[in-house]
Coordinates of C-alpha atoms and ligand atoms in Angstrom, one line a residue:
X1 CA 22.8 6.8 1.9
X2 CA 26.1 4.9 2.1
X3 CA 25.4 3.6 5.6
X4 CA 21.8 2.6 4.8
X5 CA 22.9 1.0 1.6
X6 CA 25.4 -1.2 3.6
X7 CA 22.7 -2.0 6.1
X8 CA 20.0 -3.0 3.7
X9 CA 21.8 -4.1 0.5
X10 CA 22.0 -7.7 1.7
X11 CA 18.2 -7.9 2.2
X12 CA 17.5 -6.2 -1.1
X13 CA 19.8 -8.6 -2.9
X14 CA 18.4 -11.6 -1.1
X15 CA 14.7 -10.8 -2.1
X16 CA 15.6 -9.9 -5.6
X17 CA 17.9 -12.8 -6.1
X18 CA 15.1 -15.2 -5.1
X19 CA 12.8 -13.5 -7.6
X20 CA 15.2 -13.0 -10.5
X21 CA 18.5 -14.6 -9.7
X22 CA 17.9 -17.5 -12.1
X23 CA 17.9 -15.2 -15.1
X24 CA 21.0 -14.4 -17.1
X25 CA 22.4 -11.0 -16.4
X26 CA 21.0 -10.7 -12.8
X27 CA 24.3 -9.2 -11.4
X28 CA 24.4 -6.5 -14.1
X29 CA 20.7 -5.7 -13.6
X30 CA 21.1 -5.5 -9.8
X31 CA 24.1 -3.2 -10.2
X32 CA 22.2 -0.9 -12.5
X33 CA 19.2 -0.8 -10.1
X34 CA 21.6 0.2 -7.3
X35 CA 23.1 3.0 -9.5
X36 CA 19.6 4.2 -10.4
X37 CA 18.7 4.3 -6.7
X38 CA 21.8 6.3 -6.0
X39 CA 20.6 8.8 -8.7
X40 CA 17.2 9.1 -7.1
X41 CA 18.9 9.7 -3.8
X42 CA 21.1 12.4 -5.4
X43 CA 17.9 14.1 -6.6
X44 CA 16.3 14.0 -3.2
X45 CA 16.0 17.5 -1.7
X46 CA 17.8 18.5 1.4
X47 CA 14.4 19.1 3.1
X48 CA 13.3 15.5 2.3
X49 CA 16.6 14.1 3.5
X50 CA 16.2 16.0 6.8
X51 CA 12.7 14.4 7.0
X52 CA 14.2 11.0 6.5
X53 CA 16.7 11.6 9.3
X54 CA 14.0 12.8 11.7
X55 CA 11.8 9.8 10.9
X56 CA 14.6 7.4 11.4
X57 CA 15.2 8.9 14.8
X58 CA 11.6 8.3 15.7
X59 CA 10.5 4.9 14.3
X60 CA 6.8 4.2 14.6
X61 CA 6.0 7.9 14.5
X62 CA 2.8 7.1 12.8
X63 CA 1.5 4.7 15.4
X64 CA 0.7 7.4 18.0
X65 CA -2.9 8.4 19.0
X66 CA -2.2 11.6 17.2
X67 CA -2.3 9.9 13.8
X68 CA -5.5 10.6 11.8
X69 CA -5.9 9.9 8.1
X70 CA -8.3 11.6 5.8
X71 CA -9.1 10.4 2.3
X72 CA -10.4 12.6 -0.5
X73 CA -10.8 13.1 -4.2
X74 CA -8.8 16.1 -5.4
X75 CA -11.5 17.4 -7.8
X76 CA -14.4 16.7 -5.5
X77 CA -12.8 18.0 -2.4
X78 CA -11.0 21.1 -3.7
X79 CA -11.0 21.2 -7.5
X80 CA -7.2 21.0 -7.9
X81 CA -4.0 20.3 -6.0
X82 CA -3.7 24.1 -5.4
X83 CA -7.3 24.0 -4.0
X84 CA -6.3 21.2 -1.6
X85 CA -3.5 23.5 -0.3
X86 CA -6.3 26.0 0.5
X87 CA -8.1 23.3 2.5
X88 CA -5.2 22.7 4.8
X89 CA -6.7 24.8 7.7
X90 CA -9.8 22.6 7.5
X91 CA -7.8 19.4 7.5
X92 CA -5.9 20.7 10.5
X93 CA -9.0 21.6 12.3
X94 CA -10.0 17.9 12.1
X95 CA -6.6 16.8 13.4
X96 CA -5.5 15.2 10.2
X97 CA -1.9 14.0 10.1
X98 CA -2.1 12.0 6.9
X99 CA -4.0 13.0 3.8
X100 CA -4.7 10.2 1.2
X101 CA -5.6 11.9 -2.1
X102 CA -7.2 9.4 -4.5
X103 CA -5.5 9.0 -7.8
X104 CA -4.2 12.3 -9.2
X105 CA -1.7 11.1 -11.7
X106 CA -2.4 11.3 -15.4
X107 CA -5.1 8.7 -16.0
X108 CA -6.3 6.9 -19.1
X109 CA -7.9 8.9 -21.8
X110 CA -10.3 6.4 -23.1
X111 CA -13.4 6.2 -25.2
X112 CA -16.8 6.5 -23.4
X113 CA -15.9 9.7 -21.6
X114 CA -12.6 8.4 -20.4
X115 CA -13.3 5.3 -18.4
X116 CA -10.4 5.0 -16.0
X117 CA -11.7 3.3 -12.9
X118 CA -11.8 6.5 -10.9
X119 CA -8.2 7.4 -11.9
X120 CA -6.9 3.9 -11.1
X121 CA -6.0 3.3 -14.7
X122 CA -2.7 5.1 -14.8
X123 CA -1.3 6.5 -18.1
X124 CA 1.8 8.1 -16.5
X125 CA 3.5 7.8 -13.1
X126 CA 5.4 11.0 -13.9
X127 CA 2.6 13.5 -14.7
X128 CA -0.3 14.9 -12.8
X129 CA -3.7 14.7 -14.4
X130 CA -3.8 18.1 -16.3
X131 CA -7.2 19.1 -14.9
X132 CA -5.8 18.7 -11.3
X133 CA -2.5 20.5 -11.7
X134 CA 1.2 20.0 -12.4
X135 CA 4.1 18.3 -10.8
X136 CA 5.1 21.7 -9.5
X137 CA 1.7 22.0 -7.7
X138 CA 2.3 18.5 -6.2
X139 CA 5.7 19.6 -4.8
X140 CA 4.1 22.8 -3.5
X141 CA 1.3 20.8 -1.8
X142 CA 3.5 18.2 -0.2
X143 CA 5.7 21.0 1.2
X144 CA 2.7 23.0 2.5
X145 CA 1.2 19.9 4.1
X146 CA 4.5 19.0 5.7
X147 CA 4.8 22.4 7.2
X148 CA 1.5 21.7 9.0
X149 CA 2.4 18.2 10.1
X150 CA 0.4 16.4 7.4
X151 CA 1.9 13.6 5.3
X152 CA 0.7 13.2 1.8
X153 CA -0.4 9.7 0.7
X154 CA -0.8 8.7 -2.9
X155 CA -2.2 5.6 -4.5
X156 CA 0.6 3.8 -6.1
X157 CA -1.0 1.5 -8.6
X158 CA 1.6 -1.1 -9.2
X159 CA -0.4 -4.1 -10.2
X160 CA -1.5 -2.7 -13.6
X161 CA -1.3 0.3 -15.9
X162 CA -3.8 1.7 -18.4
X163 CA -3.9 0.5 -21.9
X164 CA -2.5 3.9 -23.0
X165 CA 0.5 3.9 -20.6
X166 CA 3.7 4.2 -22.6
X167 CA 4.6 0.6 -21.8
X168 CA 1.2 -0.6 -23.1
X169 CA 1.6 1.6 -26.2
X170 CA 5.1 0.3 -26.8
X171 CA 3.8 -3.3 -26.5
X172 CA 1.0 -2.5 -29.0
X173 CA 3.5 -1.2 -31.4
X174 CA 5.4 -4.5 -30.9
X175 CA 8.5 -2.4 -30.1
X176 CA 11.6 -4.5 -29.9
X177 CA 9.5 -7.5 -30.1
X178 CA 12.3 -10.0 -30.5
X179 CA 14.9 -8.3 -28.4
X180 CA 15.7 -7.2 -24.9
X181 CA 13.4 -4.2 -25.1
X182 CA 10.2 -6.0 -25.8
X183 CA 7.4 -4.3 -23.9
X184 CA 5.1 -7.2 -24.5
X185 CA 7.1 -8.8 -21.6
X186 CA 5.8 -6.1 -19.3
X187 CA 2.4 -7.8 -19.4
X188 CA 0.9 -11.2 -19.1
X189 CA 0.0 -12.0 -22.6
X190 CA -1.4 -15.2 -24.1
X191 CA -1.6 -16.1 -27.8
X192 CA -4.5 -18.5 -27.4
X193 CA -7.5 -18.4 -25.1
X194 CA -6.8 -22.0 -24.1
X195 CA -3.6 -20.7 -22.4
X196 CA -5.6 -18.5 -20.1
X197 CA -8.0 -21.3 -19.1
X198 CA -5.5 -23.1 -16.9
X199 CA -5.5 -19.9 -14.7
X200 CA -9.1 -18.7 -15.2
X201 CA -10.8 -21.5 -13.2
X202 CA -9.0 -20.6 -10.0
X203 CA -9.5 -16.8 -10.2
X204 CA -12.0 -14.6 -8.4
X205 CA -13.9 -11.8 -10.0
X206 CA -13.5 -8.3 -8.9
X207 CA -16.2 -6.8 -11.1
X208 CA -18.3 -9.8 -12.1
X209 CA -21.1 -7.8 -13.6
X210 CA -19.3 -4.9 -15.4
X211 CA -16.0 -6.6 -16.2
X212 CA -16.5 -10.4 -16.0
X213 CA -13.5 -12.6 -16.5
X214 CA -9.8 -11.9 -16.0
X215 CA -8.5 -11.8 -19.6
X216 CA -9.2 -9.5 -22.5
X217 CA -8.4 -10.0 -26.1
X218 CA -6.6 -6.9 -27.4
X219 CA -6.7 -6.5 -31.2
X220 CA -3.6 -4.4 -31.3
X221 CA -1.6 -7.1 -29.5
X222 CA -3.4 -10.0 -31.1
X223 CA -3.2 -11.6 -27.7
X224 CA -5.1 -12.1 -24.5
X225 CA -4.0 -9.7 -21.8
X226 CA -4.4 -10.5 -18.1
X227 CA -6.8 -7.9 -16.8
X228 CA -7.8 -8.6 -13.2
X229 CA -9.9 -5.4 -13.0
X230 CA -11.2 -3.5 -16.0
X231 CA -10.3 -4.7 -19.5
X232 CA -8.3 -1.5 -20.0
X233 CA -6.1 -2.1 -16.9
X234 CA -3.4 -4.5 -17.9
X235 CA -1.7 -6.5 -15.1
X236 CA 2.1 -6.0 -15.0
X237 CA 4.3 -9.0 -15.3
X238 CA 6.6 -9.0 -12.2
X239 CA 8.5 -12.0 -13.4
X240 CA 10.2 -9.5 -15.6
X241 CA 12.8 -7.7 -13.5
X242 CA 12.6 -4.6 -15.7
X243 CA 9.0 -4.1 -14.4
X244 CA 10.2 -4.2 -10.8
X245 CA 13.0 -1.8 -11.5
X246 CA 10.8 0.7 -13.4
X247 CA 8.1 0.6 -10.7
X248 CA 10.6 1.0 -7.9
X249 CA 12.1 4.0 -9.7
X250 CA 8.7 5.5 -10.4
X251 CA 7.9 5.3 -6.7
X252 CA 11.2 7.0 -5.7
X253 CA 10.5 9.8 -8.2
X254 CA 7.1 10.4 -6.5
X255 CA 8.8 10.2 -3.1
X256 CA 11.1 12.9 -4.3
X257 CA 8.1 15.2 -5.0
X258 CA 7.4 14.9 -1.3
X259 CA 4.9 12.0 -1.2
X260 CA 5.4 10.4 2.1
X261 CA 3.0 7.4 2.1
X262 CA 2.3 5.0 -0.7
X263 CA -0.9 3.1 -0.8
X264 CA 0.2 0.0 -2.7
X265 CA -2.9 -0.6 -4.7
X266 CA -4.2 -4.2 -5.2
X267 CA -1.0 -5.4 -3.6
X268 CA -2.2 -9.0 -3.3
X269 CA -2.3 -9.6 -7.0
X270 CA 1.3 -9.0 -8.0
X271 CA 2.3 -12.6 -8.8
X272 CA 0.5 -15.2 -10.8
X273 CA 0.8 -18.9 -10.2
X274 CA -1.1 -21.7 -12.0
X275 CA -3.5 -23.6 -9.8
X276 CA -4.0 -20.7 -7.3
X277 CA -6.2 -17.7 -7.0
X278 CA -3.0 -15.7 -7.9
X279 CA -3.3 -13.7 -4.7
X280 CA -0.9 -13.4 -1.7
X281 CA 1.7 -15.5 -3.5
X282 CA 5.1 -15.8 -1.7
X283 CA 6.7 -13.8 -4.6
X284 CA 4.3 -11.0 -4.0
X285 CA 5.7 -10.7 -0.5
X286 CA 9.3 -10.7 -1.9
X287 CA 8.4 -7.9 -4.3
X288 CA 7.0 -5.9 -1.4
X289 CA 10.0 -6.7 0.8
X290 CA 12.3 -5.5 -2.0
X291 CA 10.3 -2.3 -2.4
X292 CA 10.6 -1.7 1.3
X293 CA 14.4 -2.1 1.1
X294 CA 14.5 0.4 -1.7
X295 CA 12.7 3.0 0.4
X296 CA 14.7 2.1 3.5
X297 CA 17.8 2.9 1.5
X298 CA 16.8 5.9 -0.5
X299 CA 13.9 7.5 1.3
X300 CA 13.5 6.1 4.7
X301 CA 11.0 8.7 5.7
X302 CA 8.5 7.0 3.4
X303 CA 5.8 4.6 4.5
X304 CA 4.3 1.7 2.5
X305 CA 0.7 0.8 3.0
X306 CA -0.7 -2.4 1.7
X307 CA -4.1 -2.2 0.0
X308 CA -4.7 -6.0 0.2
X309 CA -8.4 -6.6 0.6
X310 CA -8.0 -10.1 1.8
X311 CA -9.3 -11.8 5.0
X312 CA -7.5 -10.8 8.2
X313 CA -5.8 -14.2 8.6
X314 CA -4.0 -13.5 5.3
X315 CA -2.8 -10.0 6.2
X316 CA 0.0 -10.6 8.7
X317 CA 2.5 -11.5 5.9
X318 CA 2.0 -8.0 4.5
X319 CA 3.9 -6.7 7.5
X320 CA 6.7 -9.2 6.9
X321 CA 7.2 -12.6 8.4
X322 CA 10.1 -14.8 9.6
X323 CA 13.4 -13.0 9.0
X324 CA 11.5 -10.2 7.3
X325 CA 9.2 -9.6 10.3
X326 CA 8.2 -5.9 10.4
X327 CA 10.2 -5.3 7.1
X328 CA 7.5 -5.2 4.5
X329 CA 4.6 -2.7 4.7
X330 CA 4.3 -0.3 7.6
X331 CA 0.5 -0.1 7.3
X332 CA -2.3 -2.3 6.0
X333 CA -6.1 -1.8 5.7
X334 CA -8.0 -3.9 8.2
X335 CA -10.9 -4.5 5.8
X336 CA -12.2 -7.5 7.7
X337 CA -12.8 -5.4 10.8
X338 CA -14.5 -2.7 8.6
X339 CA -16.8 -5.2 7.0
X340 CA -17.5 -7.0 10.2
X341 CA -18.6 -3.8 11.8
X342 CA -21.2 -3.3 9.1
X343 CA -22.3 -7.0 9.4
X344 CA -22.6 -6.6 13.2
X345 CA -24.6 -3.4 12.8
X346 CA -27.1 -5.1 10.5
X347 CA -27.4 -8.2 12.7
X348 CA -27.5 -6.2 15.9
X349 CA -24.9 -8.7 17.1
X350 CA -21.2 -8.0 17.8
X351 CA -20.2 -11.6 17.3
X352 CA -18.6 -11.0 13.9
X353 CA -16.5 -8.0 15.1
X354 CA -15.4 -10.2 18.1
X355 CA -14.3 -13.0 15.7
X356 CA -12.3 -10.7 13.5
X357 CA -10.7 -9.0 16.5
X358 CA -9.8 -12.5 17.8
X359 CA -8.2 -13.3 14.4
X360 CA -6.4 -10.0 14.3
X361 CA -2.8 -10.5 15.5
X362 CA -0.7 -8.0 17.4
X363 CA 1.6 -6.3 14.9
X364 CA 5.4 -6.2 14.9
X365 CA 6.8 -2.9 16.3
X366 CA 6.7 0.0 13.8
X367 CA 3.6 -1.4 12.0
X368 CA -0.1 -0.4 12.3
X369 CA -3.5 -1.2 10.9
X370 CA -5.5 1.3 8.9
X371 CA -8.9 1.2 10.5
X372 CA -11.9 2.7 8.7
X373 CA -15.6 2.8 8.2
X374 CA -15.9 3.7 4.6
X375 CA -13.6 4.4 1.7
X376 CA -14.1 5.1 -2.0
X377 CA -14.7 1.4 -2.7
X378 CA -17.6 -0.9 -1.8
X379 CA -17.9 -2.8 1.4
X380 CA -16.7 -6.2 0.1
X381 CA -18.5 -8.9 2.0
X382 CA -16.4 -11.9 0.9
X383 CA -13.5 -11.0 3.2
X384 CA -15.5 -12.5 6.0
X385 CA -15.7 -16.0 4.5
X386 CA -13.1 -17.5 6.8
X387 CA -15.0 -16.3 9.8
X388 CA -18.1 -17.8 8.3
X389 CA -16.7 -21.2 7.3
X390 CA -18.6 -23.1 9.9
X391 CA -21.9 -21.9 8.6
X392 CA -23.6 -24.7 6.5
X393 CA -23.8 -22.4 3.5
X394 CA -20.4 -20.8 4.0
X395 CA -22.1 -17.6 5.1
X396 CA -24.2 -16.9 2.0
X397 CA -27.4 -16.2 3.8
X398 CA -25.9 -14.0 6.5
X399 CA -24.0 -11.9 4.0
X400 CA -26.9 -11.6 1.6
X401 CA -29.1 -10.5 4.5
X402 CA -26.6 -7.8 5.4
X403 CA -26.3 -6.7 1.8
X404 CA -30.1 -6.5 1.4
X405 CA -30.3 -4.7 4.7
X406 CA -27.9 -2.0 3.5
X407 CA -29.6 -1.8 0.2
X408 CA -32.7 -0.8 2.0
X409 CA -34.5 -4.0 0.8
X410 CA -35.3 -5.4 4.3
X411 CA -38.5 -4.2 5.9
X412 CA -37.7 -1.6 8.5
X413 CA -34.2 -1.0 7.3
X414 CA -32.9 2.5 7.8
X415 CA -30.2 2.1 5.2
X416 CA -30.2 3.6 1.7
X417 CA -27.2 2.0 0.1
X418 CA -27.0 -0.2 -3.0
X419 CA -25.7 -3.6 -3.8
X420 CA -22.6 -3.7 -6.0
X421 CA -21.8 -6.2 -8.7
X422 CA -24.3 -8.6 -7.4
X423 CA -27.2 -9.9 -9.5
X424 CA -30.4 -9.8 -7.5
X425 CA -30.6 -12.8 -5.2
X426 CA -27.8 -14.6 -6.9
X427 CA -24.5 -13.7 -5.3
X428 CA -23.1 -11.7 -2.5
X429 CA -20.4 -9.1 -3.5
X430 CA -20.4 -5.6 -2.2
X431 CA -22.4 -2.7 -0.9
X432 CA -22.1 1.0 -1.9
X433 CA -23.2 4.1 0.0
X434 CA -21.9 6.9 2.2
X435 CA -21.8 6.2 5.9
X436 CA -24.7 8.7 6.5
X437 CA -26.8 6.7 4.1
X438 CA -25.9 3.4 5.6
X439 CA -26.4 4.3 9.2
X440 CA -29.8 5.9 8.5
X441 CA -29.0 9.6 8.9
X442 CA -30.1 10.3 5.3
X443 CA -33.5 8.5 5.8
X444 CA -34.3 9.6 9.4
X445 CA -37.8 11.2 9.6
X446 CA -38.2 11.6 13.4
X447 CA -35.9 13.1 16.0
X448 CA -35.6 9.6 17.6
X449 CA -34.6 8.0 14.3
X450 CA -32.0 10.7 13.8
X451 CA -30.7 10.3 17.3
X452 CA -30.3 6.5 16.7
X453 CA -28.7 7.1 13.4
X454 CA -26.1 9.4 15.0
X455 CA -25.5 6.9 17.7
X456 CA -24.7 4.4 14.9
X457 CA -22.4 6.9 13.3
X458 CA -20.6 7.4 16.6
X459 CA -20.4 3.6 17.1
X460 CA -18.9 2.9 13.7
X461 CA -16.4 5.7 13.8
X462 CA -15.8 5.1 17.5
X463 CA -14.8 1.5 16.7
X464 CA -12.4 2.6 13.9
X465 CA -10.9 5.1 16.3
X466 CA -10.5 2.8 19.2
X467 CA -9.8 -0.7 17.8
X468 CA -6.1 -0.2 17.3
X469 CA -4.5 1.5 14.3
X470 CA -4.5 4.7 12.4
X471 CA -8.1 5.7 11.8
X472 CA -9.3 7.1 8.5
X473 CA -12.1 9.5 7.8
X474 CA -13.6 9.2 4.3
X475 CA -14.3 12.6 2.8
X476 CA -17.8 13.9 3.6
X477 CA -18.5 11.4 6.4
X478 CA -17.6 14.1 9.0
X479 CA -20.4 16.2 7.5
X480 CA -22.9 13.3 7.3
X481 CA -22.9 13.7 3.5
X482 CA -25.4 11.3 1.8
X483 CA -25.2 9.4 -1.5
X484 CA -24.6 11.1 -4.8
X485 CA -27.7 10.5 -6.9
X486 CA -26.9 12.9 -9.8
X487 CA -27.5 11.6 -13.3
X488 CA -23.8 12.0 -13.9
X489 CA -23.4 8.9 -11.8
X490 CA -25.0 6.9 -14.5
X491 CA -23.1 5.1 -17.3
X492 CA -20.3 5.3 -18.3
X493 CA -18.6 6.7 -15.2
X494 CA -21.0 5.3 -12.7
X495 CA -21.5 2.0 -14.2
X496 CA -19.8 0.2 -11.4
X497 CA -22.0 1.9 -8.8
X498 CA -19.2 3.2 -6.6
X499 CA -20.0 6.7 -7.7
X500 CA -22.8 6.6 -5.3
X501 CA -20.4 7.3 -2.5
X502 CA -18.2 9.7 -4.3
X503 CA -20.2 13.0 -4.0
X504 CA -18.8 16.5 -4.4
X505 CA -17.6 17.5 -1.0
X506 CA -20.0 19.8 0.8
X507 CA -17.8 22.8 1.6
X508 CA -17.4 22.9 5.4
X509 CA -17.8 26.6 5.3
X510 CA -21.4 26.1 4.1
X511 CA -22.3 24.0 7.1
X512 CA -25.5 25.3 8.6
X513 CA -25.6 25.4 12.4
X514 CA -27.7 22.6 13.9
X515 CA -27.8 20.7 10.6
X516 CA -26.9 17.1 10.3
X517 CA -23.6 18.2 8.9
X518 CA -22.8 20.3 11.9
X519 CA -23.9 17.5 14.3
X520 CA -21.7 14.9 12.6
X521 CA -18.8 17.3 12.7
X522 CA -19.1 17.7 16.4
X523 CA -19.5 13.9 16.9
X524 CA -16.4 13.1 14.9
X525 CA -14.2 16.0 16.2
X526 CA -15.1 14.9 19.7
X527 CA -14.0 11.3 19.0
X528 CA -10.8 12.5 17.4
X529 CA -9.9 14.9 20.2
X530 CA -10.6 12.4 22.9
X531 CA -8.6 9.7 21.1
X532 CA -5.6 12.1 20.8
X533 CA -5.7 12.6 24.5
X534 CA -5.5 8.9 25.4
X535 CA -2.0 7.3 25.3
X536 CA -3.7 3.9 25.4
X537 CA -5.1 4.5 21.9
X538 CA -1.6 4.1 20.4
X539 CA -1.6 1.5 17.6
X540 CA 1.0 -0.6 19.5
X541 CA -1.0 -0.7 22.7
X542 CA -2.5 -4.2 23.3
X543 CA -6.1 -4.8 22.5
X544 CA -7.8 -7.4 24.7
X545 CA -11.3 -8.6 24.2
X546 CA -13.4 -8.8 27.4
X547 CA -16.0 -11.6 28.0
X548 CA -19.6 -10.4 27.7
X549 CA -22.9 -12.1 28.7
X550 CA -24.5 -11.1 25.5
X551 CA -23.3 -10.9 21.9
X552 CA -25.2 -7.7 21.4
X553 CA -22.4 -6.0 23.3
X554 CA -18.7 -5.7 22.3
X555 CA -16.1 -5.0 25.0
X556 CA -12.4 -4.7 24.8
X557 CA -9.6 -3.1 26.7
X558 CA -6.9 -0.9 25.2
X559 CA -3.6 -0.9 27.1
X560 CA -4.0 -1.1 30.9
X561 CA -6.8 1.3 31.7
X562 CA -9.1 2.1 28.8
X563 CA -12.2 0.0 28.3
X564 CA -14.3 0.3 25.2
X565 CA -17.9 -1.0 25.3
X566 CA -20.4 -0.9 22.4
X567 CA -24.0 -1.9 22.2
X568 CA -24.7 -3.1 18.7
X569 CA -28.4 -3.4 19.2
X570 CA -31.5 -1.3 19.6
X571 CA -32.0 -2.6 23.2
X572 CA -31.2 -0.7 26.3
X573 CA -28.8 -3.0 28.2
X574 CA -27.5 -2.7 31.7
X575 CA -23.7 -2.5 31.5
X576 CA -23.2 -4.5 34.6
X577 CA -25.2 -7.4 33.3
X578 CA -23.5 -7.3 29.8
X579 CA -19.9 -7.0 31.0
X580 CA -19.7 -7.8 34.7
X581 CA -15.9 -7.9 34.6
X582 CA -15.7 -4.2 34.0
X583 CA -16.7 -3.4 37.6
X584 CA -14.7 -6.2 39.2
X585 CA -12.3 -4.0 41.2
X586 CA -15.1 -1.8 42.4
X587 CA -14.0 0.8 39.8
X588 CA -16.2 3.7 38.9
X589 CA -15.6 5.1 35.4
X590 CA -15.9 8.2 33.4
X591 CA -17.1 7.9 29.8
X592 CA -14.6 10.0 27.9
X593 CA -16.8 10.4 24.8
X594 CA -20.1 10.8 26.6
X595 CA -18.9 12.8 29.6
X596 CA -20.9 10.8 32.1
X597 CA -20.1 8.9 35.3
X598 CA -20.4 5.2 34.7
X599 CA -21.2 3.0 37.7
X600 CA -22.9 -0.4 38.0
X601 CA -26.3 1.2 37.5
X602 CA -25.3 2.4 34.0
X603 CA -27.6 1.5 31.1
X604 CA -26.1 1.3 27.6
X605 CA -28.6 3.1 25.3
X606 CA -29.3 1.6 21.9
X607 CA -26.1 1.6 19.8
X608 CA -24.2 3.5 22.5
X609 CA -20.5 3.3 22.6
X610 CA -18.5 4.3 25.7
X611 CA -14.8 4.8 26.3
X612 CA -14.3 4.1 30.0
X613 CA -11.4 5.4 32.1
X614 CA -11.4 4.8 35.9
X615 CA -12.4 8.1 37.5
X616 CA -9.2 7.9 39.5
X617 CA -7.2 8.2 36.2
X618 CA -9.3 11.1 35.0
X619 CA -8.8 13.5 37.8
X620 CA -7.5 16.8 36.7
X621 CA -8.0 15.9 33.0
X622 CA -10.1 18.5 31.2
X623 CA -12.3 17.1 28.5
X624 CA -10.9 18.2 25.2
X625 CA -14.3 19.1 23.8
X626 CA -17.6 20.3 25.0
X627 CA -20.4 17.7 25.3
X628 CA -21.9 17.3 21.8
Ligands
LIG701 C1 -8.1 -0.8 -5.7 C2 -8.9 0.5 -5.7 C3 -10.1 0.4 -6.5 C4 -9.7 0.1 -7.9 C5 -8.8 -1.2 -7.9 C6 -8.2 -1.4 -9.3 O1 -8.8 -1.8 -5.1 O2 -9.2 0.9 -4.3 O3 -10.9 1.6 -6.5 O4 -10.9 -0.2 -8.7 O5 -7.8 -1.1 -7.0 O6 -7.2 -0.4 -9.5

């Protein structure tokens, strides 16, 4: 660690000095932090230190076409952490290299059946939720995954803690109220409601229906706490250096259990500033830069992933900018691309995907997007506002139309999702539902409807797998699992509606041949296998949009030779007319995911996606899978 400490100490000091240097005692605090980091390094196992060294020797290891992420709930997927270990062969059969397990640390024990925002209200960073296992199980799982080439990713919920976390309990007790040790300073507390008002007017609403507002009066504190999400999730006060230090050390402790990737939850909200929406503040980036230095020094095999659900034009700083270019998060969700793909599907027009791709910059080396179709959250429509700013109504009508379409409210809609946190006809917010429900697999009545629905599944996942980045499969999508309509999804746990797309995982072993589940598995495995065989799919290969004659079709090139074309409509469209440039050099292609020859007479079927390689480049290359 000595060498790395020398290498990165200056950067760490610089970022932290800008955040905390004005306070008395900064030097002593910084020295203590460095000592604590050294202790964490001392506790790091030889195996993990070896991993660090191998990752340092291969920077950008996660940007290759081999990378594939899978996201699952421990209990719904496999019961417990031990159960997840038993599922490793299944994960490997999919080609998974990175497993994101949704929160498994001890969560809030609250009233009303333990409301804890799906585990995102953390009561302890150092304990596993008892029903899911123990820290020993976690170490065993990370080691077993690592043996099979899979990195474990955990949610690291650093913006807030539950109101029964020890810091919150200490604040409630008023512990050390006057002195250094006051835990009230771990939170943003206001004595008078008037003091919150100067912020409130500028803030957005995450759960406007079930948790309106951003402040909660807490009797035990006799103060208003800043609660961006649910009232029981108290935002941490990062202007207090002790919060930064405790959070950094908690992260390192988890890294020492073998966690390799940290999904930095709600990363955009870490710093509050009057007169702003308190997102993406410069200090928020300094905090993330400092955290990156901490892992670069102590556990350089670890990756940081920003969960900043903000428009794509606000995302580049999460990878670092200026002197810190490439020195912040390694990965970030491209939620605009995800949301745009759903809007384009509803509109049967690829224009929005094109706009987002145009606004998506090429990333610094060693960084990658996380590309996805669905996750455990809703599809949040508002990230597309910048792309819609030229619309007279700022995009309200288009977004509302899409939301209604996916809620199945539009005549002829094949989708069976549900609107989220949106009062009927009043505001656009989000949409819930599993992919199979949103693309129409769940509702298909005829074989033609089913074929079209599967084409849409292939189109959506094909885009996530080809647009540039590490693609993520959300648990159950590979088996075309539909929505969860059980009564258990009702209040209190399902009040925010996202339970709709959090069903128990259909055990893959129970998949019936020729069922929708079996078909979906073939479709996704085929995309994955082909992607892995194509070097141009690496996250750092350039993505270049190609001009088309119709906005119903999207076309882009990856690297030098791979051309991706997608028909977002239910029309059959001659490829030559839609994208004449494709055939410019007289090339004939092979569609790597459809196993057909593609020449100028080729017709794109409704919702068809093709991955074209010149036939000359395909000679002697066996297809990795049988035709589905
Ligand atoms: C993230 C999570 C979401 C959670 C929120 C608050 O956005 O993905 O599920 O509700 O953070 O922790």
